[in-house]
PDB file of C-alpha atoms and ligand atoms in Angstrom:
ATOM      1  CA  MET A   1     108.238 -74.248  81.668  1.00  0.00           C
ATOM      2  CA  GLN A   2     107.074 -75.815  78.415  1.00  0.00           C
ATOM      3  CA  TRP A   3     109.071 -79.003  78.918  1.00  0.00           C
ATOM      4  CA  ALA A   4     109.130 -79.341  82.703  1.00  0.00           C
ATOM      5  CA  GLY A   5     106.590 -82.122  82.405  1.00  0.00           C
ATOM      6  CA  LEU A   6     109.234 -84.327  80.821  1.00  0.00           C
ATOM      7  CA  ILE A   7     111.044 -84.505  84.159  1.00  0.00           C
ATOM      8  CA  ALA A   8     110.162 -87.515  86.263  1.00  0.00           C
ATOM      9  CA  SER A   9     108.022 -86.736  89.276  1.00  0.00           C
ATOM     10  CA  GLY A  10     110.195 -85.971  92.291  1.00  0.00           C
ATOM     11  CA  ALA A  11     113.439 -86.168  90.303  1.00  0.00           C
ATOM     12  CA  ALA A  12     116.445 -84.173  91.472  1.00  0.00           C
ATOM     13  CA  VAL A  13     117.183 -81.236  89.171  1.00  0.00           C
ATOM     14  CA  LEU A  14     120.385 -79.293  88.593  1.00  0.00           C
ATOM     15  CA  ASP A  15     120.108 -75.667  87.470  1.00  0.00           C
ATOM     16  CA  VAL A  16     123.469 -74.610  86.031  1.00  0.00           C
ATOM     17  CA  ALA A  17     124.365 -70.922  86.118  1.00  0.00           C
ATOM     18  CA  ALA A  18     121.087 -70.427  87.910  1.00  0.00           C
ATOM     19  CA  GLY A  19     121.401 -66.671  88.373  1.00  0.00           C
ATOM     20  CA  GLY A  20     118.357 -65.235  90.106  1.00  0.00           C
ATOM     21  CA  GLY A  21     116.912 -68.721  90.395  1.00  0.00           C
ATOM     22  CA  ARG A  22     113.801 -68.314  88.253  1.00  0.00           C
ATOM     23  CA  HIS A  23     113.988 -71.892  87.004  1.00  0.00           C
ATOM     24  CA  SER A  24     115.143 -73.283  90.340  1.00  0.00           C
ATOM     25  CA  ARG A  25     112.105 -71.804  92.069  1.00  0.00           C
ATOM     26  CA  PHE A  26     109.727 -72.898  89.359  1.00  0.00           C
ATOM     27  CA  LEU A  27     110.977 -76.486  89.509  1.00  0.00           C
ATOM     28  CA  ALA A  28     111.117 -76.565  93.305  1.00  0.00           C
ATOM     29  CA  GLY A  29     107.494 -75.463  93.167  1.00  0.00           C
ATOM     30  CA  ARG A  30     106.759 -78.556  91.095  1.00  0.00           C
ATOM     31  CA  GLY A  31     108.153 -80.735  93.865  1.00  0.00           C
ATOM     32  CA  HIS A  32     111.673 -81.274  92.599  1.00  0.00           C
ATOM     33  CA  LYS A  33     114.720 -81.225  94.826  1.00  0.00           C
ATOM     34  CA  VAL A  34     116.690 -78.491  93.099  1.00  0.00           C
ATOM     35  CA  THR A  35     120.406 -77.840  93.238  1.00  0.00           C
ATOM     36  CA  ALA A  36     121.473 -74.505  91.802  1.00  0.00           C
ATOM     37  CA  VAL A  37     125.057 -73.673  90.962  1.00  0.00           C
ATOM     38  CA  ASP A  38     126.404 -70.251  90.071  1.00  0.00           C
ATOM     39  CA  ARG A  39     129.425 -68.132  90.872  1.00  0.00           C
ATOM     40  CA  ASP A  40     126.999 -65.644  92.416  1.00  0.00           C
ATOM     41  CA  ILE A  41     124.333 -67.268  94.588  1.00  0.00           C
ATOM     42  CA  SER A  42     123.329 -64.103  96.427  1.00  0.00           C
ATOM     43  CA  ALA A  43     119.792 -64.245  95.006  1.00  0.00           C
ATOM     44  CA  ILE A  44     119.156 -67.874  95.969  1.00  0.00           C
ATOM     45  CA  ALA A  45     121.331 -68.713  98.969  1.00  0.00           C
ATOM     46  CA  ALA A  46     118.612 -67.909 101.482  1.00  0.00           C
ATOM     47  CA  ASP A  47     115.918 -69.925  99.730  1.00  0.00           C
ATOM     48  CA  PRO A  48     115.194 -73.001 101.868  1.00  0.00           C
ATOM     49  CA  ASP A  49     113.759 -74.855  98.886  1.00  0.00           C
ATOM     50  CA  ILE A  50     116.971 -74.701  96.863  1.00  0.00           C
ATOM     51  CA  GLU A  51     120.353 -76.223  97.534  1.00  0.00           C
ATOM     52  CA  SER A  52     122.643 -73.482  96.260  1.00  0.00           C
ATOM     53  CA  ILE A  53     126.281 -74.111  95.496  1.00  0.00           C
ATOM     54  CA  GLN A  54     128.663 -71.238  94.880  1.00  0.00           C
ATOM     55  CA  ALA A  55     131.252 -72.206  92.286  1.00  0.00           C
ATOM     56  CA  ASP A  56     133.108 -70.697  89.374  1.00  0.00           C
ATOM     57  CA  LEU A  57     132.523 -73.162  86.561  1.00  0.00           C
ATOM     58  CA  GLU A  58     135.208 -71.742  84.308  1.00  0.00           C
ATOM     59  CA  ASP A  59     138.283 -71.199  86.450  1.00  0.00           C
ATOM     60  CA  GLY A  60     139.612 -74.742  86.342  1.00  0.00           C
ATOM     61  CA  SER A  61     138.285 -75.694  89.773  1.00  0.00           C
ATOM     62  CA  PRO A  62     137.053 -79.267  90.178  1.00  0.00           C
ATOM     63  CA  TRP A  63     133.469 -79.867  89.080  1.00  0.00           C
ATOM     64  CA  PRO A  64     131.477 -79.029  92.233  1.00  0.00           C
ATOM     65  CA  LEU A  65     128.989 -81.873  91.772  1.00  0.00           C
ATOM     66  CA  ALA A  66     131.396 -84.751  91.308  1.00  0.00           C
ATOM     67  CA  GLY A  67     129.735 -88.102  91.876  1.00  0.00           C
ATOM     68  CA  ARG A  68     126.211 -86.704  91.817  1.00  0.00           C
ATOM     69  CA  ARG A  69     123.537 -87.508  89.254  1.00  0.00           C
ATOM     70  CA  PHE A  70     120.329 -85.669  88.436  1.00  0.00           C
ATOM     71  CA  GLY A  71     117.067 -86.527  86.780  1.00  0.00           C
ATOM     72  CA  ALA A  72     117.204 -83.274  84.839  1.00  0.00           C
ATOM     73  CA  ILE A  73     119.636 -80.480  84.096  1.00  0.00           C
ATOM     74  CA  VAL A  74     118.533 -77.007  83.127  1.00  0.00           C
ATOM     75  CA  VAL A  75     120.833 -74.451  81.531  1.00  0.00           C
ATOM     76  CA  THR A  76     119.572 -71.151  80.194  1.00  0.00           C
ATOM     77  CA  ASN A  77     121.369 -68.100  78.883  1.00  0.00           C
ATOM     78  CA  TYR A  78     124.759 -69.536  79.669  1.00  0.00           C
ATOM     79  CA  LEU A  79     127.413 -71.269  77.584  1.00  0.00           C
ATOM     80  CA  HIS A  80     130.765 -72.680  78.574  1.00  0.00           C
ATOM     81  CA  ARG A  81     131.455 -75.421  76.048  1.00  0.00           C
ATOM     82  CA  PRO A  82     133.920 -77.432  78.167  1.00  0.00           C
ATOM     83  CA  LEU A  83     131.031 -78.219  80.529  1.00  0.00           C
ATOM     84  CA  PHE A  84     129.038 -80.252  78.002  1.00  0.00           C
ATOM     85  CA  PRO A  85     130.653 -83.610  78.907  1.00  0.00           C
ATOM     86  CA  ARG A  86     130.227 -82.832  82.613  1.00  0.00           C
ATOM     87  CA  LEU A  87     126.566 -82.092  82.150  1.00  0.00           C
ATOM     88  CA  ILE A  88     125.948 -85.334  80.307  1.00  0.00           C
ATOM     89  CA  ASP A  89     127.890 -87.307  82.931  1.00  0.00           C
ATOM     90  CA  SER A  90     125.749 -85.693  85.617  1.00  0.00           C
ATOM     91  CA  LEU A  91     122.481 -87.009  84.185  1.00  0.00           C
ATOM     92  CA  GLU A  92     120.930 -90.256  85.302  1.00  0.00           C
ATOM     93  CA  ALA A  93     119.930 -92.689  82.575  1.00  0.00           C
ATOM     94  CA  GLY A  94     116.634 -91.406  81.287  1.00  0.00           C
ATOM     95  CA  GLY A  95     117.410 -87.926  82.597  1.00  0.00           C
ATOM     96  CA  VAL A  96     116.299 -84.808  80.763  1.00  0.00           C
ATOM     97  CA  LEU A  97     118.455 -81.998  79.418  1.00  0.00           C
ATOM     98  CA  LEU A  98     116.714 -78.659  78.953  1.00  0.00           C
ATOM     99  CA  TYR A  99     119.098 -76.161  77.386  1.00  0.00           C
ATOM    100  CA  GLU A 100     118.423 -72.750  75.881  1.00  0.00           C
ATOM    101  CA  THR A 101     120.859 -70.029  75.034  1.00  0.00           C
ATOM    102  CA  PHE A 102     121.854 -67.545  72.372  1.00  0.00           C
ATOM    103  CA  MET A 103     123.162 -68.605  68.981  1.00  0.00           C
ATOM    104  CA  GLU A 104     125.005 -67.192  66.021  1.00  0.00           C
ATOM    105  CA  GLY A 105     123.062 -64.339  64.520  1.00  0.00           C
ATOM    106  CA  ASN A 106     122.274 -62.814  67.884  1.00  0.00           C
ATOM    107  CA  GLU A 107     124.950 -60.194  67.192  1.00  0.00           C
ATOM    108  CA  ARG A 108     122.339 -58.292  65.152  1.00  0.00           C
ATOM    109  CA  PHE A 109     120.208 -57.706  68.220  1.00  0.00           C
ATOM    110  CA  GLY A 110     122.649 -57.128  71.051  1.00  0.00           C
ATOM    111  CA  ARG A 111     124.636 -59.031  73.582  1.00  0.00           C
ATOM    112  CA  PRO A 112     126.044 -61.573  73.755  1.00  0.00           C
ATOM    113  CA  THR A 113     128.078 -60.975  70.603  1.00  0.00           C
ATOM    114  CA  ASN A 114     131.199 -62.923  71.576  1.00  0.00           C
ATOM    115  CA  PRO A 115     131.290 -66.185  69.568  1.00  0.00           C
ATOM    116  CA  ASP A 116     132.376 -67.991  72.739  1.00  0.00           C
ATOM    117  CA  PHE A 117     128.891 -67.328  74.113  1.00  0.00           C
ATOM    118  CA  LEU A 118     126.929 -68.062  70.930  1.00  0.00           C
ATOM    119  CA  LEU A 119     125.953 -71.556  69.889  1.00  0.00           C
ATOM    120  CA  LYS A 120     126.848 -72.524  66.355  1.00  0.00           C
ATOM    121  CA  GLU A 121     124.217 -73.753  63.920  1.00  0.00           C
ATOM    122  CA  GLY A 122     122.986 -77.149  65.134  1.00  0.00           C
ATOM    123  CA  GLU A 123     125.370 -77.213  68.085  1.00  0.00           C
ATOM    124  CA  LEU A 124     122.892 -78.416  70.710  1.00  0.00           C
ATOM    125  CA  LEU A 125     121.862 -81.226  68.384  1.00  0.00           C
ATOM    126  CA  ASP A 126     125.530 -82.155  68.018  1.00  0.00           C
ATOM    127  CA  VAL A 127     125.916 -82.235  71.819  1.00  0.00           C
ATOM    128  CA  VAL A 128     123.165 -84.819  72.268  1.00  0.00           C
ATOM    129  CA  ARG A 129     123.577 -86.782  69.034  1.00  0.00           C
ATOM    130  CA  GLY A 130     123.803 -90.531  69.503  1.00  0.00           C
ATOM    131  CA  ARG A 131     123.076 -90.501  73.219  1.00  0.00           C
ATOM    132  CA  PHE A 132     119.771 -88.685  73.638  1.00  0.00           C
ATOM    133  CA  ALA A 133     116.280 -88.866  72.251  1.00  0.00           C
ATOM    134  CA  VAL A 134     115.292 -85.361  71.197  1.00  0.00           C
ATOM    135  CA  THR A 135     111.801 -84.258  72.150  1.00  0.00           C
ATOM    136  CA  ALA A 136     112.077 -80.707  70.861  1.00  0.00           C
ATOM    137  CA  TYR A 137     114.644 -78.496  69.185  1.00  0.00           C
ATOM    138  CA  GLU A 138     114.380 -74.946  67.953  1.00  0.00           C
ATOM    139  CA  ALA A 139     116.840 -72.548  66.419  1.00  0.00           C
ATOM    140  CA  ARG A 140     115.114 -69.289  65.740  1.00  0.00           C
ATOM    141  CA  LEU A 141     114.485 -65.636  66.300  1.00  0.00           C
ATOM    142  CA  ILE A 142     112.436 -64.781  69.365  1.00  0.00           C
ATOM    143  CA  SER A 143     110.874 -61.417  70.157  1.00  0.00           C
ATOM    144  CA  GLU A 144     110.170 -61.847  73.876  1.00  0.00           C
ATOM    145  CA  PRO A 145     111.598 -60.828  76.312  1.00  0.00           C
ATOM    146  CA  LYS A 146     113.660 -59.173  73.560  1.00  0.00           C
ATOM    147  CA  MET A 147     114.701 -59.862  69.999  1.00  0.00           C
ATOM    148  CA  ALA A 148     117.294 -62.606  70.076  1.00  0.00           C
ATOM    149  CA  MET A 149     118.518 -65.651  68.209  1.00  0.00           C
ATOM    150  CA  VAL A 150     118.304 -68.718  70.421  1.00  0.00           C
ATOM    151  CA  GLN A 151     118.623 -72.469  70.344  1.00  0.00           C
ATOM    152  CA  ARG A 152     116.520 -74.642  72.629  1.00  0.00           C
ATOM    153  CA  ILE A 153     116.582 -78.345  73.193  1.00  0.00           C
ATOM    154  CA  ALA A 154     114.652 -80.806  75.313  1.00  0.00           C
ATOM    155  CA  ALA A 155     116.254 -84.231  75.170  1.00  0.00           C
ATOM    156  CA  ARG A 156     116.317 -87.418  77.197  1.00  0.00           C
ATOM    157  CA  LEU A 157     119.476 -89.423  77.870  1.00  0.00           C
ATOM    158  CA  SER A 158     119.015 -92.926  76.559  1.00  0.00           C
ATOM    159  CA  ARG A 159     118.933 -95.684  79.153  1.00  0.00           C
TER     160      ARG A 159
HETATM  161  C1  SAM B   1     122.478 -64.465  81.914  1.00  0.00           C
HETATM  162  S1  SAM B   1     122.572 -65.187  83.497  1.00  0.00           S
HETATM  163  C2  SAM B   1     121.411 -66.527  83.351  1.00  0.00           C
HETATM  164  C3  SAM B   1     120.805 -66.900  84.653  1.00  0.00           C
HETATM  165  C4  SAM B   1     119.683 -67.938  84.598  1.00  0.00           C
HETATM  166  N1  SAM B   1     120.128 -69.180  84.011  1.00  0.00           N
HETATM  167  C5  SAM B   1     118.509 -67.401  83.851  1.00  0.00           C
HETATM  168  O1  SAM B   1     118.333 -67.710  82.681  1.00  0.00           O
HETATM  169  O2  SAM B   1     117.751 -66.617  84.443  1.00  0.00           O
HETATM  170  C6  SAM B   1     124.135 -66.024  83.432  1.00  0.00           C
HETATM  171  C7  SAM B   1     124.563 -66.607  84.758  1.00  0.00           C
HETATM  172  O3  SAM B   1     125.793 -67.282  84.570  1.00  0.00           O
HETATM  173  C8  SAM B   1     126.560 -67.114  85.732  1.00  0.00           C
HETATM  174  N2  SAM B   1     127.952 -67.317  85.415  1.00  0.00           N
HETATM  175  C9  SAM B   1     128.679 -66.639  84.506  1.00  0.00           C
HETATM  176  N3  SAM B   1     129.943 -67.069  84.512  1.00  0.00           N
HETATM  177  C10 SAM B   1     130.013 -68.045  85.445  1.00  0.00           C
HETATM  178  C11 SAM B   1     131.052 -68.869  85.925  1.00  0.00           C
HETATM  179  N4  SAM B   1     132.289 -68.743  85.442  1.00  0.00           N
HETATM  180  N5  SAM B   1     130.788 -69.777  86.868  1.00  0.00           N
HETATM  181  C12 SAM B   1     129.523 -69.893  87.382  1.00  0.00           C
HETATM  182  N6  SAM B   1     128.494 -69.126  86.972  1.00  0.00           N
HETATM  183  C13 SAM B   1     128.742 -68.204  86.021  1.00  0.00           C
HETATM  184  C14 SAM B   1     126.274 -65.682  86.156  1.00  0.00           C
HETATM  185  O4  SAM B   1     126.604 -65.455  87.502  1.00  0.00           O
HETATM  186  C15 SAM B   1     124.795 -65.573  85.842  1.00  0.00           C
HETATM  187  O5  SAM B   1     124.021 -65.878  86.976  1.00  0.00           O
END
């Protein structure tokens, strides 16, 4: 919500691992054409304001959005490192990446504890380095909705 204003008016948005669709709905409400992808789209499939695509993003299937580009990509509380190049390739020049998920140190507070699902120190900065202009980056302890260690980035793909 804090960085939604970075997204160009009317731009198409991709919500990856959209889950219940909280970000998809929020961004559709701001006038964006939202595509949501998740292996479980039961919470969003009936929403006429969201294009929902059911896909397992980790089973080796082809990328379900091949050939499509978006003005913004949102990923929250989800990490599958092999997708990073796909996400960047799916952004239009000038497109915005909004990414937030758990990082190392979260083990102290609860799940996820598996290192596969925890960003390493500075990892989101490494993902965008050299290709994006970073508007905001945080790596810190949060207390709401629960105690957790998270990284957050808002960055724009250079033209
Ligand atoms: C913790 S939820 C986050 C949902 C949403 N981004 C949010 O923050 O409210 C993680 C989501 O990742 C999805 N997910 C997990 N593994 C997946 C996979 N292999 N392919 C596609 N989606 C997956 C789950 O179905 C779930 O909706």
